[in-house]
XYZ file of C-alpha atoms in Angstrom:
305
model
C -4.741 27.060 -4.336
C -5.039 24.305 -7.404
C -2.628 21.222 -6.055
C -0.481 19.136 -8.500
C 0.234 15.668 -8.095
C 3.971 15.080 -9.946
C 6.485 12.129 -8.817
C 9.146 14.462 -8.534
C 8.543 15.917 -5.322
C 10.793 18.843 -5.653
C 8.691 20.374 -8.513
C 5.507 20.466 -6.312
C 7.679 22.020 -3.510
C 8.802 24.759 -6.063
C 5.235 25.233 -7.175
C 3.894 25.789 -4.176
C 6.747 27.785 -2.734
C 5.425 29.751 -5.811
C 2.113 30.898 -4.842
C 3.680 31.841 -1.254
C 6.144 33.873 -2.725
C 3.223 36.060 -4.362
C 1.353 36.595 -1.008
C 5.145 38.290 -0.124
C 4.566 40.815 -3.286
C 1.033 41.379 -3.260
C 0.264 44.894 -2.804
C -2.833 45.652 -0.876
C -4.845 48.714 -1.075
C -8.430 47.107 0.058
C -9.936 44.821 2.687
C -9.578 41.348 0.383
C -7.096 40.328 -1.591
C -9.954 40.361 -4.668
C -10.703 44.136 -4.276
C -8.062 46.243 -4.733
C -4.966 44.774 -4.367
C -2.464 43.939 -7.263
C 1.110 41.541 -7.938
C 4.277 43.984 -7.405
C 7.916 43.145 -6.702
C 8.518 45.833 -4.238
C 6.497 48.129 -2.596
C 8.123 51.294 -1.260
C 7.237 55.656 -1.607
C 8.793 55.164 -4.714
C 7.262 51.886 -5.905
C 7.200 51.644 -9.897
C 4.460 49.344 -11.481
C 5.316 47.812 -14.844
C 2.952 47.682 -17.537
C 5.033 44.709 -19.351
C 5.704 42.659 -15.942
C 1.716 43.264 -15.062
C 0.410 42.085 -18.042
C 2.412 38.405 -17.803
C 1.312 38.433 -13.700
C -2.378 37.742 -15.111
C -1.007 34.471 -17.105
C -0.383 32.686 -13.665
C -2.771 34.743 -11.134
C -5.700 33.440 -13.464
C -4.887 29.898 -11.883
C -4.865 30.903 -7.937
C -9.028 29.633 -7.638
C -9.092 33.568 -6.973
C -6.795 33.447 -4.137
C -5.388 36.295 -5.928
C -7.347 38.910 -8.859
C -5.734 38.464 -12.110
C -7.119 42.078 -13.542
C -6.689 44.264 -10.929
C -2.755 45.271 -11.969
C -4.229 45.921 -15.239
C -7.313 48.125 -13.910
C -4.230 50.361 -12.142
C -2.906 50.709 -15.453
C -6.991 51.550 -17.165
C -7.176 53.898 -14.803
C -4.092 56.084 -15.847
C -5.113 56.524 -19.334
C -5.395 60.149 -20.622
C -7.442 61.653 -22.987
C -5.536 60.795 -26.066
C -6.345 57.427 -25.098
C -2.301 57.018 -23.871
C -1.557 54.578 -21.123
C 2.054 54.840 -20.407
C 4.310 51.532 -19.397
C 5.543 52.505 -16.034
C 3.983 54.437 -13.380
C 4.778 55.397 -9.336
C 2.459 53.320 -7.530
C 1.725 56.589 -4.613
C 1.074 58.842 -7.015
C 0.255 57.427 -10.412
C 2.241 60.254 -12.512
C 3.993 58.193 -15.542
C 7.543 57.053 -15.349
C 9.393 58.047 -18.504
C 13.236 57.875 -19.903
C 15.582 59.274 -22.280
C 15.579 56.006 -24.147
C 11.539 55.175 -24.308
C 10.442 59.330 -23.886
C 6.876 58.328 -24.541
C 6.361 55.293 -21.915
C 5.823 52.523 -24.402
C 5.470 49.064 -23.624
C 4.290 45.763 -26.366
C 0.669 46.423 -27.095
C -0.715 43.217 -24.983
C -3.523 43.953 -22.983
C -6.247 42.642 -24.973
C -4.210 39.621 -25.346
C -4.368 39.560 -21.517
C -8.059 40.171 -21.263
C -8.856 37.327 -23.451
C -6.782 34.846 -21.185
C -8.923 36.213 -18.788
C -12.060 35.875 -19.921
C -12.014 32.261 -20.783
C -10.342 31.898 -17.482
C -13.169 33.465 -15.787
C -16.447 33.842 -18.763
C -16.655 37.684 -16.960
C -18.296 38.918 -20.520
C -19.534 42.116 -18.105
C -15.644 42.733 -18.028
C -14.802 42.239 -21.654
C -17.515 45.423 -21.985
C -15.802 47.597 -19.775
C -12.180 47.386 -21.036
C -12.953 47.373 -24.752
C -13.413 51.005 -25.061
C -10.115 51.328 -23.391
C -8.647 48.974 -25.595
C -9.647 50.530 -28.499
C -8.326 54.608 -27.219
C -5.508 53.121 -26.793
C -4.908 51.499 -29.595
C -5.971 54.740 -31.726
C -3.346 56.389 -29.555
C -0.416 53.956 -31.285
C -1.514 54.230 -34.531
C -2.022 57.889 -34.568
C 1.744 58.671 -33.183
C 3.386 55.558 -34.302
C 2.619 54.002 -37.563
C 4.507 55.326 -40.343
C 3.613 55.725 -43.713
C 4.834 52.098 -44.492
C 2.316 50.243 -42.487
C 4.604 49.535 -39.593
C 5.413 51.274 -36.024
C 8.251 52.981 -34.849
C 9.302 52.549 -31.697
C 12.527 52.441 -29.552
C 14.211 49.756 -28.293
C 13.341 50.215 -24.829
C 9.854 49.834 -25.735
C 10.896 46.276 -26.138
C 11.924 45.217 -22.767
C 14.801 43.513 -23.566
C 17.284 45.943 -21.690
C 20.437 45.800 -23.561
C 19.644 43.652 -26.416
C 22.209 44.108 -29.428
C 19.798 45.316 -32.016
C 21.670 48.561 -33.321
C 20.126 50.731 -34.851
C 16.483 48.862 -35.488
C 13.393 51.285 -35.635
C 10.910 48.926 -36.470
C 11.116 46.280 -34.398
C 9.363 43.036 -35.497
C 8.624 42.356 -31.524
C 6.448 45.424 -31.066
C 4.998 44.984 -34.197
C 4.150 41.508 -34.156
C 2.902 42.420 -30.712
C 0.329 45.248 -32.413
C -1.228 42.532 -34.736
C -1.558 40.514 -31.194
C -3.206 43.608 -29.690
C -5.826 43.847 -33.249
C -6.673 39.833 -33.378
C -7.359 40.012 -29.912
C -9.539 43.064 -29.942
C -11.485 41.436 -32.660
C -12.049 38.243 -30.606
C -13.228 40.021 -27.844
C -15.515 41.954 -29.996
C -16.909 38.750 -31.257
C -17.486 37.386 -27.462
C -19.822 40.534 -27.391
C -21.178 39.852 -30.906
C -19.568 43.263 -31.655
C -19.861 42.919 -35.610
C -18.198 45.920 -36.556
C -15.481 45.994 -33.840
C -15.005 42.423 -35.043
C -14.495 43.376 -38.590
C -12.588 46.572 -38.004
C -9.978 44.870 -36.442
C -9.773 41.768 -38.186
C -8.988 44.038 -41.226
C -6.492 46.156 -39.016
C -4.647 42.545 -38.078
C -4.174 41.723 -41.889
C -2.764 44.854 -42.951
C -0.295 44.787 -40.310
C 0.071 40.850 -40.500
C 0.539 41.631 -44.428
C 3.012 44.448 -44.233
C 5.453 42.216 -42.013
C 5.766 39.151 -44.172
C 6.258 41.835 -46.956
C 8.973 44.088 -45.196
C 10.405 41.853 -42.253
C 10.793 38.321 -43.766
C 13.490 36.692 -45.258
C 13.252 34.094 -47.397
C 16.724 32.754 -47.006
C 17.152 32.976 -43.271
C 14.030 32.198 -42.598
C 14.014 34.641 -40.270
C 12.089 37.458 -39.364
C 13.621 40.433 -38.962
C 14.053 44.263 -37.427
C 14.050 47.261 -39.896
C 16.362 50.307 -39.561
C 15.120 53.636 -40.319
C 15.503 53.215 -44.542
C 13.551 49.983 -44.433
C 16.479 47.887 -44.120
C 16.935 44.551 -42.593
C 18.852 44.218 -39.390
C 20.330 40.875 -39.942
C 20.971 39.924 -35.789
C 18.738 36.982 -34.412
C 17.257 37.763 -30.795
C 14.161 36.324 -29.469
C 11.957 39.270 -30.376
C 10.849 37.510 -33.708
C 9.455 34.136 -32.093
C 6.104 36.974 -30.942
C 5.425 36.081 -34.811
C 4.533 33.007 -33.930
C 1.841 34.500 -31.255
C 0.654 36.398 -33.735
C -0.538 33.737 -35.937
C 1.937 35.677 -39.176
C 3.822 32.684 -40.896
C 2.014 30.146 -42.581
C 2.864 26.530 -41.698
C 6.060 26.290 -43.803
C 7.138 29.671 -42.787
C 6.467 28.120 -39.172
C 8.251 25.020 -38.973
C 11.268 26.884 -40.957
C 11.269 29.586 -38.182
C 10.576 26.962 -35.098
C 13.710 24.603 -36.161
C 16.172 27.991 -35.334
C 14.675 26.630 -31.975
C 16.171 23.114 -32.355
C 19.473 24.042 -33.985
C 22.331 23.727 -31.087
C 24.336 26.771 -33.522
C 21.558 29.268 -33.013
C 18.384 28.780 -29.844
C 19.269 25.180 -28.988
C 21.358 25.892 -26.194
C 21.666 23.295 -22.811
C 19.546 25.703 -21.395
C 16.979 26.858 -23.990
C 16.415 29.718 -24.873
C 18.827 32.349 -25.035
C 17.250 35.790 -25.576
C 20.812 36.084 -28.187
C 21.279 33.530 -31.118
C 24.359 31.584 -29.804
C 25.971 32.572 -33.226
C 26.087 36.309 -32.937
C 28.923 37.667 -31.923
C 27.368 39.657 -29.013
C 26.242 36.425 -27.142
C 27.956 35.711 -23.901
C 27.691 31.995 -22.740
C 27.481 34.120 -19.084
C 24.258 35.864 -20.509
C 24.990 39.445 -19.385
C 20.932 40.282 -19.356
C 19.713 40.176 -23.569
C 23.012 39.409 -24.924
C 22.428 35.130 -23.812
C 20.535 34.801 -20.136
C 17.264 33.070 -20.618
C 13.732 35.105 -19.124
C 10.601 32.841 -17.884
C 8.553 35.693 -20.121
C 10.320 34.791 -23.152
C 9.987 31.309 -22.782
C 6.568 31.574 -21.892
């Protein structure tokens, strides 16, 4: 594994405590480590894999010297994808059939795999990869717009879908997370298109990013908060800060003003700023609990990453 050199001792302890910790959760189907096997928490008969949790595994695996394969999680996921191009966010490990729950019926997760595959590829310059996946990219993003974009340019999706658990967001039906997260999912698709010189797959989905990038500064920002912000089912702003809209940022939707207005929520001690930044919960709503009772205030490496 990579070594660091840092004076404080204790922070190369953690970090390397790190990387042993993963060979304790690293689920192995094949002979090597590079074959078949894949990052999970737990492994049991009734195992779940995470799409969401997956996905961010790749964002450190990609530094283990391949010690540990950064794709194969999201080849388990590839693999499960149906006809109609759906790839659902959880699934039991033993038997691959699709997780799903009264509160996210049709197993959706942010749209970040090709955001993922990117990372990977410059990690790794596997173009023969970025050929593979890319059809399965683009099924399943078909799949999202063809039962989730309304008629406003945005997508519907539940809360769940969010995975942030019991964040306070009411009664929000476009969220500006998932969202944000499907202009992630069409800039990325467009890069990798260009890393195959893919002109058409480039432009398709360069034009796909503005619309989408277009219809949320139009719908979801507000000029006086500077804030961006979730929409309930009549188009109306949900005016409660969480997290969520900082995947914006990611997705390369503010312009530089917009930016800097939305990043200094970030330094203000009244809303992100807390001793321990940052709280999934503005510190000003009234939901927010100093003891962070999961989305209402604790703070989540993913987030923060």
């Amino acid at each position: 594994f990579p070594k660091i050199h840092f004076y404080d001792q204790d922070f190369v302890d953690l970090y390397d405590k790190t990387w042993a910790l993963i060979g304790d959760y690293w689920h192995q189907n094949g002979s090597s480590k590079n074959s078949d096997g894949f990052f999970l928490y737990s492994y049991d008969d009734d195992a779940i894999i995470d799409q969401y949790e997956t996905i961010f595994s790749t964002f450190f695996l990609v530094y283990s010297n391949k010690n540990y394969a950064s794709h194969t999680g999201l080849d388990y996921f590839y693999k499960q994808q149906e006809e109609n191009g759906a790839i659902r966010n959880k699934y039991k490990v033993k038997t691959g059939q699709p997780v799903f729950s009264p509160d996210n019926p049709e197993g959706l997760s942010l749209p970040l795999f090709a955001w993922a595959e990117y990372n990977i590829y410059h990690k790794s310059g596997n173009k023969k990869r970025v050929k593979e996946v890319l059809p399965i990219l683009i099924r399943y993003t078909k799949w999202l717009e063809e039962n989730f974009k309304a008629e406003n340019g945005l997508y519907k999706s539940p809360i769940a879908s969010s995975n942030m658990g019991n964040t306070p967001r009411g009664s929000a039906v476009y969220l500006i997370d998932f969202n944000a997260t499907v202009a992630i999912n069409a800039l990325y698709i467009s890069a990798l298109g260009d890393i195959l010189n893919d002109k058409e797959t480039t432009f398709q989905y360069k034009r796909t990013y503005f619309t989408i990038k277009t219809r949320i500064s139009l719908l979801m920002w507000n000029e006086e908060d500077s804030f961006y912000y979730d929409l309930d089912e009549s188009e109306k702003q949900i005016k409660k800060r969480t997290l969520a809209t900082f995947w914006a940022l990611l997705a390369e939707i503010p312009n530089v003003a917009k930016a800097a207005s939305l990043i200094s929520h970030l330094e203000n001690p009244n809303i992100f700023a807390s001793e321990h930044p940052f709280p999934s919960l503005a510190i000003n709503e009234k939901e927010y609990s100093e003891l962070g009772e999961g989305y209402c205030g604790s703070v989540f490496p993913i987030l923060n990453f």
